[in-house]
PDB file of C-alpha atoms and ligand atoms in Angstrom:
ATOM      1  CA  MET A   1     223.501  53.126  54.917  1.00 72.00           C
ATOM      2  CA  ALA A   2     221.759  49.763  55.144  1.00 81.00           C
ATOM      3  CA  PRO A   3     217.956  49.835  54.827  1.00 89.00           C
ATOM      4  CA  LYS A   4     216.047  49.644  58.091  1.00 92.00           C
ATOM      5  CA  TRP A   5     214.794  46.094  57.482  1.00 93.00           C
ATOM      6  CA  ARG A   6     218.376  44.929  56.874  1.00 92.00           C
ATOM      7  CA  GLU A   7     219.562  46.483  60.149  1.00 93.00           C
ATOM      8  CA  LEU A   8     216.719  44.782  62.000  1.00 94.00           C
ATOM      9  CA  ALA A   9     217.389  41.446  60.273  1.00 92.00           C
ATOM     10  CA  ASP A  10     221.104  41.630  61.117  1.00 91.00           C
ATOM     11  CA  ARG A  11     220.385  42.456  64.752  1.00 91.00           C
ATOM     12  CA  LEU A  12     217.868  39.623  65.134  1.00 90.00           C
ATOM     13  CA  ALA A  13     220.185  37.182  63.321  1.00 86.00           C
ATOM     14  CA  ALA A  14     222.986  38.078  65.732  1.00 85.00           C
ATOM     15  CA  GLN A  15     220.657  37.508  68.703  1.00 85.00           C
ATOM     16  CA  ILE A  16     219.579  34.138  67.315  1.00 81.00           C
ATOM     17  CA  ARG A  17     223.159  33.019  66.736  1.00 74.00           C
ATOM     18  CA  HIS A  18     224.148  34.262  70.155  1.00 75.00           C
ATOM     19  CA  GLY A  19     221.505  31.948  71.614  1.00 73.00           C
ATOM     20  CA  ASP A  20     219.126  34.685  72.835  1.00 80.00           C
ATOM     21  CA  PHE A  21     216.296  32.702  71.205  1.00 77.00           C
ATOM     22  CA  ALA A  22     216.357  28.952  71.746  1.00 69.00           C
ATOM     23  CA  PRO A  23     215.558  26.625  68.833  1.00 64.00           C
ATOM     24  CA  GLY A  24     211.799  26.263  68.577  1.00 65.00           C
ATOM     25  CA  GLN A  25     211.069  29.544  70.349  1.00 70.00           C
ATOM     26  CA  HIS A  26     208.898  32.152  68.636  1.00 77.00           C
ATOM     27  CA  LEU A  27     210.330  35.489  67.604  1.00 82.00           C
ATOM     28  CA  PRO A  28     208.273  38.550  68.627  1.00 86.00           C
ATOM     29  CA  ARG A  29     205.069  39.151  66.674  1.00 85.00           C
ATOM     30  CA  ILE A  30     205.416  41.649  63.866  1.00 88.00           C
ATOM     31  CA  ARG A  31     202.847  43.989  65.399  1.00 88.00           C
ATOM     32  CA  ASP A  32     204.759  44.001  68.694  1.00 90.00           C
ATOM     33  CA  LEU A  33     207.955  45.051  66.923  1.00 93.00           C
ATOM     34  CA  VAL A  34     206.020  47.753  65.057  1.00 94.00           C
ATOM     35  CA  ALA A  35     204.619  48.955  68.388  1.00 95.00           C
ATOM     36  CA  ALA A  36     208.146  48.933  69.820  1.00 94.00           C
ATOM     37  CA  GLY A  37     209.212  51.367  67.111  1.00 94.00           C
ATOM     38  CA  GLU A  38     211.272  48.949  64.999  1.00 93.00           C
ATOM     39  CA  GLY A  39     209.664  50.248  61.818  1.00 93.00           C
ATOM     40  CA  SER A  40     206.599  49.735  59.692  1.00 95.00           C
ATOM     41  CA  LYS A  41     204.869  46.393  59.217  1.00 92.00           C
ATOM     42  CA  ALA A  42     206.571  46.107  55.818  1.00 94.00           C
ATOM     43  CA  THR A  43     209.998  46.726  57.397  1.00 95.00           C
ATOM     44  CA  VAL A  44     209.575  44.017  60.023  1.00 93.00           C
ATOM     45  CA  HIS A  45     208.061  41.645  57.472  1.00 90.00           C
ATOM     46  CA  ALA A  46     211.046  42.168  55.147  1.00 92.00           C
ATOM     47  CA  ALA A  47     213.444  41.541  58.036  1.00 93.00           C
ATOM     48  CA  TYR A  48     211.688  38.259  58.900  1.00 89.00           C
ATOM     49  CA  LYS A  49     211.760  37.234  55.228  1.00 87.00           C
ATOM     50  CA  ALA A  50     215.532  37.863  55.221  1.00 88.00           C
ATOM     51  CA  LEU A  51     215.942  35.661  58.321  1.00 86.00           C
ATOM     52  CA  GLU A  52     213.891  32.982  56.588  1.00 80.00           C
ATOM     53  CA  ALA A  53     216.098  33.200  53.494  1.00 78.00           C
ATOM     54  CA  GLN A  54     219.123  32.634  55.736  1.00 76.00           C
ATOM     55  CA  GLY A  55     217.473  29.482  57.095  1.00 73.00           C
ATOM     56  CA  LEU A  56     217.381  30.900  60.613  1.00 77.00           C
ATOM     57  CA  VAL A  57     213.618  30.873  60.990  1.00 78.00           C
ATOM     58  CA  THR A  58     210.588  29.294  59.440  1.00 72.00           C
ATOM     59  CA  SER A  59     207.269  31.095  59.290  1.00 70.00           C
ATOM     60  CA  SER A  60     204.276  29.164  60.550  1.00 58.00           C
ATOM     61  CA  ARG A  61     201.513  30.483  58.346  1.00 57.00           C
ATOM     62  CA  GLY A  62     198.718  29.121  60.513  1.00 51.00           C
ATOM     63  CA  HIS A  63     199.823  31.513  63.225  1.00 53.00           C
ATOM     64  CA  GLY A  64     199.699  34.642  61.123  1.00 44.00           C
ATOM     65  CA  THR A  65     202.846  36.642  61.498  1.00 45.00           C
ATOM     66  CA  ILE A  66     204.604  34.506  64.105  1.00 56.00           C
ATOM     67  CA  VAL A  67     207.986  33.218  63.023  1.00 57.00           C
ATOM     68  CA  ARG A  68     209.629  30.182  64.491  1.00 57.00           C
ATOM     69  CA  LEU A  69     213.230  29.188  64.702  1.00 51.00           C
ATOM     70  CA  HIS A  70     214.510  26.529  62.410  1.00 49.00           C
ATOM     71  CA  SER A  71     215.492  23.562  64.574  1.00 42.00           C
ATOM     72  CA  PRO A  72     218.773  22.600  62.791  1.00 39.00           C
ATOM     73  CA  VAL A  73     220.481  25.690  64.208  1.00 56.00           C
ATOM     74  CA  ARG A  74     222.651  23.967  66.778  1.00 71.00           C
ATOM     75  CA  PRO A  75     225.425  26.266  67.862  1.00 85.00           C
ATOM     76  CA  ILE A  76     228.635  24.552  68.893  1.00 93.00           C
ATOM     77  CA  ARG A  77     230.679  25.916  71.777  1.00 94.00           C
ATOM     78  CA  LEU A  78     233.791  24.077  72.912  1.00 96.00           C
ATOM     79  CA  VAL A  79     235.902  25.036  75.886  1.00 97.00           C
ATOM     80  CA  GLY A  80     239.578  24.120  75.681  1.00 97.00           C
ATOM     81  CA  LYS A  81     242.437  24.628  78.107  1.00 97.00           C
ATOM     82  CA  ARG A  82     243.419  28.030  76.719  1.00 98.00           C
ATOM     83  CA  VAL A  83     240.645  28.953  74.265  1.00 98.00           C
ATOM     84  CA  VAL A  84     236.934  28.826  73.562  1.00 98.00           C
ATOM     85  CA  LEU A  85     235.693  27.745  70.130  1.00 98.00           C
ATOM     86  CA  ARG A  86     232.328  29.194  69.139  1.00 95.00           C
ATOM     87  CA  GLU A  87     230.214  29.892  66.062  1.00 94.00           C
ATOM     88  CA  PHE A  88     230.979  33.028  64.050  1.00 93.00           C
ATOM     89  CA  THR A  89     228.628  36.011  64.122  1.00 90.00           C
ATOM     90  CA  TYR A  90     228.336  38.948  61.723  1.00 85.00           C
ATOM     91  CA  GLU A  91     229.917  41.189  64.366  1.00 88.00           C
ATOM     92  CA  ASP A  92     233.219  39.318  64.062  1.00 93.00           C
ATOM     93  CA  VAL A  93     234.129  40.911  60.736  1.00 94.00           C
ATOM     94  CA  ASP A  94     236.798  43.334  62.010  1.00 96.00           C
ATOM     95  CA  ASP A  95     238.480  40.676  64.129  1.00 97.00           C
ATOM     96  CA  VAL A  96     238.424  38.248  61.210  1.00 97.00           C
ATOM     97  CA  LEU A  97     239.851  40.905  58.899  1.00 97.00           C
ATOM     98  CA  ALA A  98     242.767  41.379  61.312  1.00 97.00           C
ATOM     99  CA  ILE A  99     243.590  37.696  60.692  1.00 97.00           C
ATOM    100  CA  ILE A 100     242.832  36.980  57.034  1.00 96.00           C
ATOM    101  CA  GLY A 101     243.772  40.500  55.921  1.00 96.00           C
ATOM    102  CA  ASP A 102     247.270  40.133  57.364  1.00 96.00           C
ATOM    103  CA  ASP A 103     250.035  38.908  55.036  1.00 94.00           C
ATOM    104  CA  LYS A 104     251.959  37.557  58.033  1.00 95.00           C
ATOM    105  CA  VAL A 105     249.128  35.032  58.498  1.00 96.00           C
ATOM    106  CA  THR A 106     247.977  34.384  54.925  1.00 94.00           C
ATOM    107  CA  THR A 107     251.461  33.790  53.598  1.00 91.00           C
ATOM    108  CA  TRP A 108     251.142  30.384  55.345  1.00 92.00           C
ATOM    109  CA  LEU A 109     247.606  29.713  54.162  1.00 90.00           C
ATOM    110  CA  SER A 110     246.436  28.720  50.713  1.00 83.00           C
ATOM    111  CA  PHE A 111     244.874  32.088  49.827  1.00 85.00           C
ATOM    112  CA  ASP A 112     245.962  35.721  49.470  1.00 85.00           C
ATOM    113  CA  SER A 113     245.070  38.373  52.061  1.00 90.00           C
ATOM    114  CA  ARG A 114     241.409  39.390  52.022  1.00 94.00           C
ATOM    115  CA  ASP A 115     239.713  42.795  52.290  1.00 94.00           C
ATOM    116  CA  ARG A 116     236.791  43.714  54.550  1.00 94.00           C
ATOM    117  CA  ALA A 117     234.093  42.722  52.056  1.00 94.00           C
ATOM    118  CA  GLN A 118     235.774  39.347  51.568  1.00 94.00           C
ATOM    119  CA  ALA A 119     236.046  38.874  55.330  1.00 94.00           C
ATOM    120  CA  ALA A 120     232.304  39.589  55.621  1.00 92.00           C
ATOM    121  CA  ALA A 121     231.585  37.126  52.797  1.00 92.00           C
ATOM    122  CA  MET A 122     233.731  34.507  54.506  1.00 94.00           C
ATOM    123  CA  ILE A 123     231.750  34.876  57.726  1.00 92.00           C
ATOM    124  CA  GLU A 124     228.462  34.803  55.833  1.00 87.00           C
ATOM    125  CA  GLY A 125     229.449  31.584  54.045  1.00 90.00           C
ATOM    126  CA  THR A 126     230.541  30.016  57.313  1.00 92.00           C
ATOM    127  CA  ILE A 127     227.268  30.925  59.002  1.00 87.00           C
ATOM    128  CA  GLU A 128     225.250  29.607  56.058  1.00 84.00           C
ATOM    129  CA  ARG A 129     227.112  26.301  55.971  1.00 88.00           C
ATOM    130  CA  ALA A 130     226.635  25.962  59.739  1.00 88.00           C
ATOM    131  CA  GLN A 131     222.876  25.634  59.028  1.00 80.00           C
ATOM    132  CA  LEU A 132     223.352  22.511  56.930  1.00 81.00           C
ATOM    133  CA  GLU A 133     222.081  19.312  58.427  1.00 74.00           C
ATOM    134  CA  PRO A 134     224.335  17.394  58.588  1.00 80.00           C
ATOM    135  CA  ARG A 135     227.142  19.944  58.547  1.00 85.00           C
ATOM    136  CA  ASN A 136     229.909  19.525  55.991  1.00 91.00           C
ATOM    137  CA  GLU A 137     232.407  21.428  58.092  1.00 94.00           C
ATOM    138  CA  ILE A 138     232.933  22.606  61.628  1.00 96.00           C
ATOM    139  CA  TYR A 139     234.350  26.099  61.236  1.00 96.00           C
ATOM    140  CA  LEU A 140     234.656  27.899  64.550  1.00 97.00           C
ATOM    141  CA  ALA A 141     235.958  31.188  65.863  1.00 97.00           C
ATOM    142  CA  VAL A 142     238.725  31.012  68.490  1.00 98.00           C
ATOM    143  CA  THR A 143     238.512  33.354  71.478  1.00 98.00           C
ATOM    144  CA  LYS A 144     240.327  33.636  74.789  1.00 98.00           C
ATOM    145  CA  HIS A 145     238.461  32.477  77.893  1.00 97.00           C
ATOM    146  CA  ASP A 146     237.774  35.942  79.263  1.00 95.00           C
ATOM    147  CA  ASP A 147     237.246  37.891  76.033  1.00 97.00           C
ATOM    148  CA  ASP A 148     234.723  37.146  73.268  1.00 95.00           C
ATOM    149  CA  ARG A 149     236.784  38.832  70.532  1.00 97.00           C
ATOM    150  CA  VAL A 150     237.971  36.504  67.785  1.00 98.00           C
ATOM    151  CA  ILE A 151     241.722  35.832  67.808  1.00 98.00           C
ATOM    152  CA  GLY A 152     241.700  32.973  65.326  1.00 98.00           C
ATOM    153  CA  PHE A 153     239.781  30.178  63.712  1.00 98.00           C
ATOM    154  CA  ALA A 154     239.852  26.422  63.600  1.00 98.00           C
ATOM    155  CA  ARG A 155     238.145  24.277  61.019  1.00 98.00           C
ATOM    156  CA  ILE A 156     237.582  20.632  60.242  1.00 98.00           C
ATOM    157  CA  GLY A 157     236.211  20.032  56.760  1.00 96.00           C
ATOM    158  CA  LEU A 158     234.335  16.752  56.539  1.00 94.00           C
ATOM    159  CA  ALA A 159     235.203  14.747  53.439  1.00 88.00           C
ATOM    160  CA  GLY A 160     235.675  11.087  52.642  1.00 87.00           C
ATOM    161  CA  VAL A 161     234.736   8.211  54.928  1.00 89.00           C
ATOM    162  CA  GLN A 162     234.600   9.431  58.545  1.00 93.00           C
ATOM    163  CA  ALA A 163     237.495  11.705  57.659  1.00 95.00           C
ATOM    164  CA  GLY A 164     238.234  15.363  58.309  1.00 97.00           C
ATOM    165  CA  LYS A 165     240.788  17.966  57.261  1.00 98.00           C
ATOM    166  CA  LEU A 166     242.082  20.230  60.005  1.00 98.00           C
ATOM    167  CA  GLY A 167     243.093  23.877  59.547  1.00 98.00           C
ATOM    168  CA  TYR A 168     243.668  26.822  61.884  1.00 98.00           C
ATOM    169  CA  ALA A 169     245.113  30.318  62.133  1.00 98.00           C
ATOM    170  CA  ILE A 170     245.753  32.781  64.939  1.00 98.00           C
ATOM    171  CA  ALA A 171     246.107  36.583  64.713  1.00 98.00           C
ATOM    172  CA  ALA A 172     249.824  37.441  64.516  1.00 98.00           C
ATOM    173  CA  THR A 173     249.585  39.635  67.630  1.00 98.00           C
ATOM    174  CA  GLU A 174     248.539  36.560  69.613  1.00 98.00           C
ATOM    175  CA  TRP A 175     251.116  34.040  68.423  1.00 98.00           C
ATOM    176  CA  GLY A 176     253.205  32.084  70.883  1.00 98.00           C
ATOM    177  CA  HIS A 177     250.708  31.624  73.738  1.00 98.00           C
ATOM    178  CA  GLY A 178     249.583  28.110  72.940  1.00 98.00           C
ATOM    179  CA  TYR A 179     246.229  29.222  71.519  1.00 98.00           C
ATOM    180  CA  ALA A 180     246.535  27.276  68.239  1.00 98.00           C
ATOM    181  CA  THR A 181     247.656  24.111  70.032  1.00 98.00           C
ATOM    182  CA  SER A 182     244.696  24.353  72.397  1.00 98.00           C
ATOM    183  CA  ALA A 183     242.258  25.084  69.542  1.00 98.00           C
ATOM    184  CA  ALA A 184     243.539  22.200  67.400  1.00 98.00           C
ATOM    185  CA  ARG A 185     243.468  19.790  70.345  1.00 98.00           C
ATOM    186  CA  THR A 186     239.936  20.816  71.350  1.00 98.00           C
ATOM    187  CA  LEU A 187     238.485  20.604  67.848  1.00 98.00           C
ATOM    188  CA  THR A 188     240.186  17.298  67.058  1.00 98.00           C
ATOM    189  CA  SER A 189     238.886  15.795  70.300  1.00 97.00           C
ATOM    190  CA  TYR A 190     235.371  16.982  69.421  1.00 96.00           C
ATOM    191  CA  ALA A 191     235.633  15.472  65.943  1.00 96.00           C
ATOM    192  CA  PHE A 192     236.685  12.049  67.246  1.00 95.00           C
ATOM    193  CA  LYS A 193     234.382  11.983  70.240  1.00 93.00           C
ATOM    194  CA  GLU A 194     231.235  13.737  69.041  1.00 91.00           C
ATOM    195  CA  LEU A 195     231.355  13.359  65.259  1.00 91.00           C
ATOM    196  CA  GLY A 196     232.745   9.821  65.293  1.00 93.00           C
ATOM    197  CA  LEU A 197     235.516  10.559  62.799  1.00 94.00           C
ATOM    198  CA  HIS A 198     238.150   7.913  62.157  1.00 95.00           C
ATOM    199  CA  ARG A 199     240.906   9.989  60.545  1.00 97.00           C
ATOM    200  CA  ILE A 200     241.940  13.645  60.715  1.00 98.00           C
ATOM    201  CA  SER A 201     244.602  15.051  58.439  1.00 98.00           C
ATOM    202  CA  ALA A 202     246.446  18.348  58.124  1.00 98.00           C
ATOM    203  CA  ALA A 203     248.323  19.512  55.026  1.00 97.00           C
ATOM    204  CA  ILE A 204     251.042  21.960  56.052  1.00 97.00           C
ATOM    205  CA  GLY A 205     253.631  23.963  54.124  1.00 96.00           C
ATOM    206  CA  PRO A 206     257.100  22.360  54.561  1.00 97.00           C
ATOM    207  CA  ASP A 207     258.508  25.624  56.000  1.00 96.00           C
ATOM    208  CA  ASN A 208     255.659  26.204  58.458  1.00 97.00           C
ATOM    209  CA  ALA A 209     257.626  25.138  61.545  1.00 98.00           C
ATOM    210  CA  ALA A 210     255.068  26.411  64.070  1.00 98.00           C
ATOM    211  CA  SER A 211     252.206  24.492  62.495  1.00 98.00           C
ATOM    212  CA  ILE A 212     254.290  21.333  62.137  1.00 98.00           C
ATOM    213  CA  ALA A 213     255.263  21.648  65.817  1.00 98.00           C
ATOM    214  CA  ILE A 214     251.583  21.785  66.739  1.00 98.00           C
ATOM    215  CA  VAL A 215     250.496  18.601  64.959  1.00 98.00           C
ATOM    216  CA  GLN A 216     253.584  16.729  66.112  1.00 97.00           C
ATOM    217  CA  GLN A 217     252.874  17.740  69.688  1.00 97.00           C
ATOM    218  CA  LEU A 218     249.338  16.399  69.250  1.00 97.00           C
ATOM    219  CA  GLY A 219     250.647  13.038  68.022  1.00 97.00           C
ATOM    220  CA  PHE A 220     249.949  13.302  64.295  1.00 98.00           C
ATOM    221  CA  THR A 221     252.074  11.116  62.009  1.00 98.00           C
ATOM    222  CA  ARG A 222     253.863  12.432  58.931  1.00 98.00           C
ATOM    223  CA  GLU A 223     252.516  10.602  55.884  1.00 98.00           C
ATOM    224  CA  GLY A 224     254.368  12.190  52.994  1.00 98.00           C
ATOM    225  CA  VAL A 225     254.493  15.091  50.592  1.00 98.00           C
ATOM    226  CA  LEU A 226     251.631  16.354  48.439  1.00 98.00           C
ATOM    227  CA  ARG A 227     253.443  17.781  45.425  1.00 98.00           C
ATOM    228  CA  ASP A 228     252.349  21.215  44.150  1.00 97.00           C
ATOM    229  CA  HIS A 229     249.403  20.962  46.510  1.00 95.00           C
ATOM    230  CA  VAL A 230     248.411  24.653  46.653  1.00 93.00           C
ATOM    231  CA  PHE A 231     248.954  27.711  44.494  1.00 91.00           C
ATOM    232  CA  THR A 232     249.813  30.510  46.881  1.00 86.00           C
ATOM    233  CA  ASN A 233     251.935  33.686  46.912  1.00 81.00           C
ATOM    234  CA  GLY A 234     252.159  33.375  43.115  1.00 88.00           C
ATOM    235  CA  ALA A 235     253.659  29.890  42.992  1.00 92.00           C
ATOM    236  CA  TRP A 236     252.884  26.217  43.470  1.00 94.00           C
ATOM    237  CA  ARG A 237     253.788  24.871  46.874  1.00 94.00           C
ATOM    238  CA  ASP A 238     254.097  21.357  48.267  1.00 96.00           C
ATOM    239  CA  SER A 239     252.360  20.368  51.492  1.00 97.00           C
ATOM    240  CA  VAL A 240     253.452  17.848  54.063  1.00 98.00           C
ATOM    241  CA  LEU A 241     250.549  15.606  55.009  1.00 98.00           C
ATOM    242  CA  PHE A 242     250.054  14.639  58.656  1.00 98.00           C
ATOM    243  CA  SER A 243     247.265  12.527  60.117  1.00 98.00           C
ATOM    244  CA  VAL A 244     245.992  11.020  63.332  1.00 98.00           C
ATOM    245  CA  LEU A 245     243.542   8.120  63.668  1.00 98.00           C
ATOM    246  CA  ALA A 246     240.849   7.795  66.328  1.00 96.00           C
ATOM    247  CA  HIS A 247     242.566   4.952  68.202  1.00 95.00           C
ATOM    248  CA  GLU A 248     245.823   6.961  68.313  1.00 96.00           C
ATOM    249  CA  TRP A 249     244.217  10.032  69.881  1.00 96.00           C
ATOM    250  CA  ARG A 250     245.204  10.311  73.519  1.00 84.00           C
ATOM    251  CA  HIS A 251     243.510  13.599  74.388  1.00 70.00           C
ATOM    252  CA  LEU A 252     239.886  12.422  74.665  1.00 54.00           C
TER     253      LEU A 252
HETATM  254  C1  COA B   1     250.704  28.297  63.055  1.00 86.24           C
HETATM  255  C2  COA B   1     249.956  29.191  64.028  1.00 86.24           C
HETATM  256  C3  COA B   1     248.480  28.830  63.945  1.00 86.24           C
HETATM  257  C4  COA B   1     250.486  28.933  65.434  1.00 86.24           C
HETATM  258  O1  COA B   1     249.700  29.685  66.347  1.00 86.24           O
HETATM  259  P1  COA B   1     250.191  29.898  67.863  1.00 86.24           P
HETATM  260  O2  COA B   1     248.991  30.202  68.672  1.00 86.24           O
HETATM  261  O3  COA B   1     251.304  30.869  67.898  1.00 86.24           O
HETATM  262  O4  COA B   1     250.726  28.444  68.193  1.00 86.24           O
HETATM  263  P2  COA B   1     251.062  27.852  69.652  1.00 86.24           P
HETATM  264  O5  COA B   1     251.514  28.959  70.526  1.00 86.24           O
HETATM  265  O6  COA B   1     249.921  27.013  70.115  1.00 86.24           O
HETATM  266  O7  COA B   1     252.231  26.799  69.388  1.00 86.24           O
HETATM  267  C5  COA B   1     253.118  26.942  68.378  1.00 86.24           C
HETATM  268  C6  COA B   1     254.183  25.895  68.558  1.00 86.24           C
HETATM  269  O8  COA B   1     255.087  26.113  67.497  1.00 86.24           O
HETATM  270  C7  COA B   1     256.337  26.481  68.028  1.00 86.24           C
HETATM  271  N1  COA B   1     256.869  27.485  67.149  1.00 86.24           N
HETATM  272  C8  COA B   1     256.421  28.738  66.956  1.00 86.24           C
HETATM  273  N2  COA B   1     257.152  29.364  66.019  1.00 86.24           N
HETATM  274  C9  COA B   1     258.082  28.467  65.620  1.00 86.24           C
HETATM  275  C10 COA B   1     259.133  28.484  64.682  1.00 86.24           C
HETATM  276  N3  COA B   1     259.361  29.556  63.940  1.00 86.24           N
HETATM  277  N4  COA B   1     259.880  27.386  64.561  1.00 86.24           N
HETATM  278  C11 COA B   1     259.630  26.276  65.285  1.00 86.24           C
HETATM  279  N5  COA B   1     258.626  26.184  66.168  1.00 86.24           N
HETATM  280  C12 COA B   1     257.893  27.270  66.332  1.00 86.24           C
HETATM  281  C13 COA B   1     256.084  27.006  69.408  1.00 86.24           C
HETATM  282  O9  COA B   1     257.232  26.900  70.199  1.00 86.24           O
HETATM  283  C14 COA B   1     254.970  26.090  69.849  1.00 86.24           C
HETATM  284  O10 COA B   1     255.448  24.838  70.248  1.00 86.24           O
HETATM  285  P3  COA B   1     255.616  24.504  71.817  1.00 86.24           P
HETATM  286  O11 COA B   1     254.247  24.511  72.400  1.00 86.24           O
HETATM  287  O12 COA B   1     256.240  23.134  71.804  1.00 86.24           O
HETATM  288  O13 COA B   1     256.483  25.559  72.384  1.00 86.24           O
HETATM  289  C15 COA B   1     250.150  30.685  63.712  1.00 86.24           C
HETATM  290  O14 COA B   1     251.508  30.947  63.614  1.00 86.24           O
HETATM  291  C16 COA B   1     249.453  31.111  62.440  1.00 86.24           C
HETATM  292  O15 COA B   1     248.302  31.517  62.444  1.00 86.24           O
HETATM  293  N6  COA B   1     250.169  31.041  61.335  1.00 86.24           N
HETATM  294  C17 COA B   1     249.615  31.413  60.044  1.00 86.24           C
HETATM  295  C18 COA B   1     248.526  30.477  59.588  1.00 86.24           C
HETATM  296  C19 COA B   1     248.978  29.034  59.568  1.00 86.24           C
HETATM  297  O16 COA B   1     250.132  28.733  59.316  1.00 86.24           O
HETATM  298  N7  COA B   1     248.037  28.114  59.797  1.00 86.24           N
HETATM  299  C20 COA B   1     248.310  26.705  59.721  1.00 86.24           C
HETATM  300  C21 COA B   1     248.200  26.273  58.292  1.00 86.24           C
HETATM  301  S1  COA B   1     248.564  24.536  58.133  1.00 86.24           S
END
């Protein structure tokens, strides 16, 4: 069982990421949480220290025990035609495991299926990198409009000169409803419009017909083959490289 301070820290972190506390707002005073039965002063203090270590809050010493939110936490939420893209939270671990723990999905990705601990670590890394200012990636959970459960993810890694690398996956039970197309379109539009990118590329396995159909539908151009680009499923595999440039993007 997790220690009491860890449970409190996780709960507060989830509330912060969910937007229950706006950037700049104060978290409750330690003595108020103690009075509310959240644990001893040491428990609450340890929880706040953990939030500080995650970069979610900064403590303002002049104000005693009051803790303030770190301003760079700027959650992204994008609404597409069929999906919503939002930041990950620690509660998403089971949904994420259903995606990256499924061989049907990972056989097309550049890594082997992950277990629960690895899914939790993936989420943790994503949340940590989302605190960077500026961000080096936009890695978002995909949900349906009417249900906050995670059915996939979409990511643009920022590398090079105004350039980004697009990736996505959808839970196998949800394939074939246009969710990946909507997620890729929404995130690519955001990257051109809001991040000012010039070029977005996607490296796709030559046999991944569904993924190739998606980028072609979005107007990406085939550039060529990256030989032995990834080592996956025990062997080297080529990728086909596709890209779209800002002035070619017609979905803004
Ligand atoms: C690729 C993937 C994201 C597609 O997700 P999805 O939500 O089912 O995709 P969509 O429903 O938006 O669209 C898929 C498109 O591919 C087409 N398609 C699906 N399976 C296909 C197949 N076997 N052959 C050819 N086209 C196929 C669909 O018809 C659709 O095109 P359309 O809109 O013109 O009809 C999903 O299969 C997945 O997660 N795969 C494993 C991970 C992966 O490959 N990620 C991409 C790595 S580059």
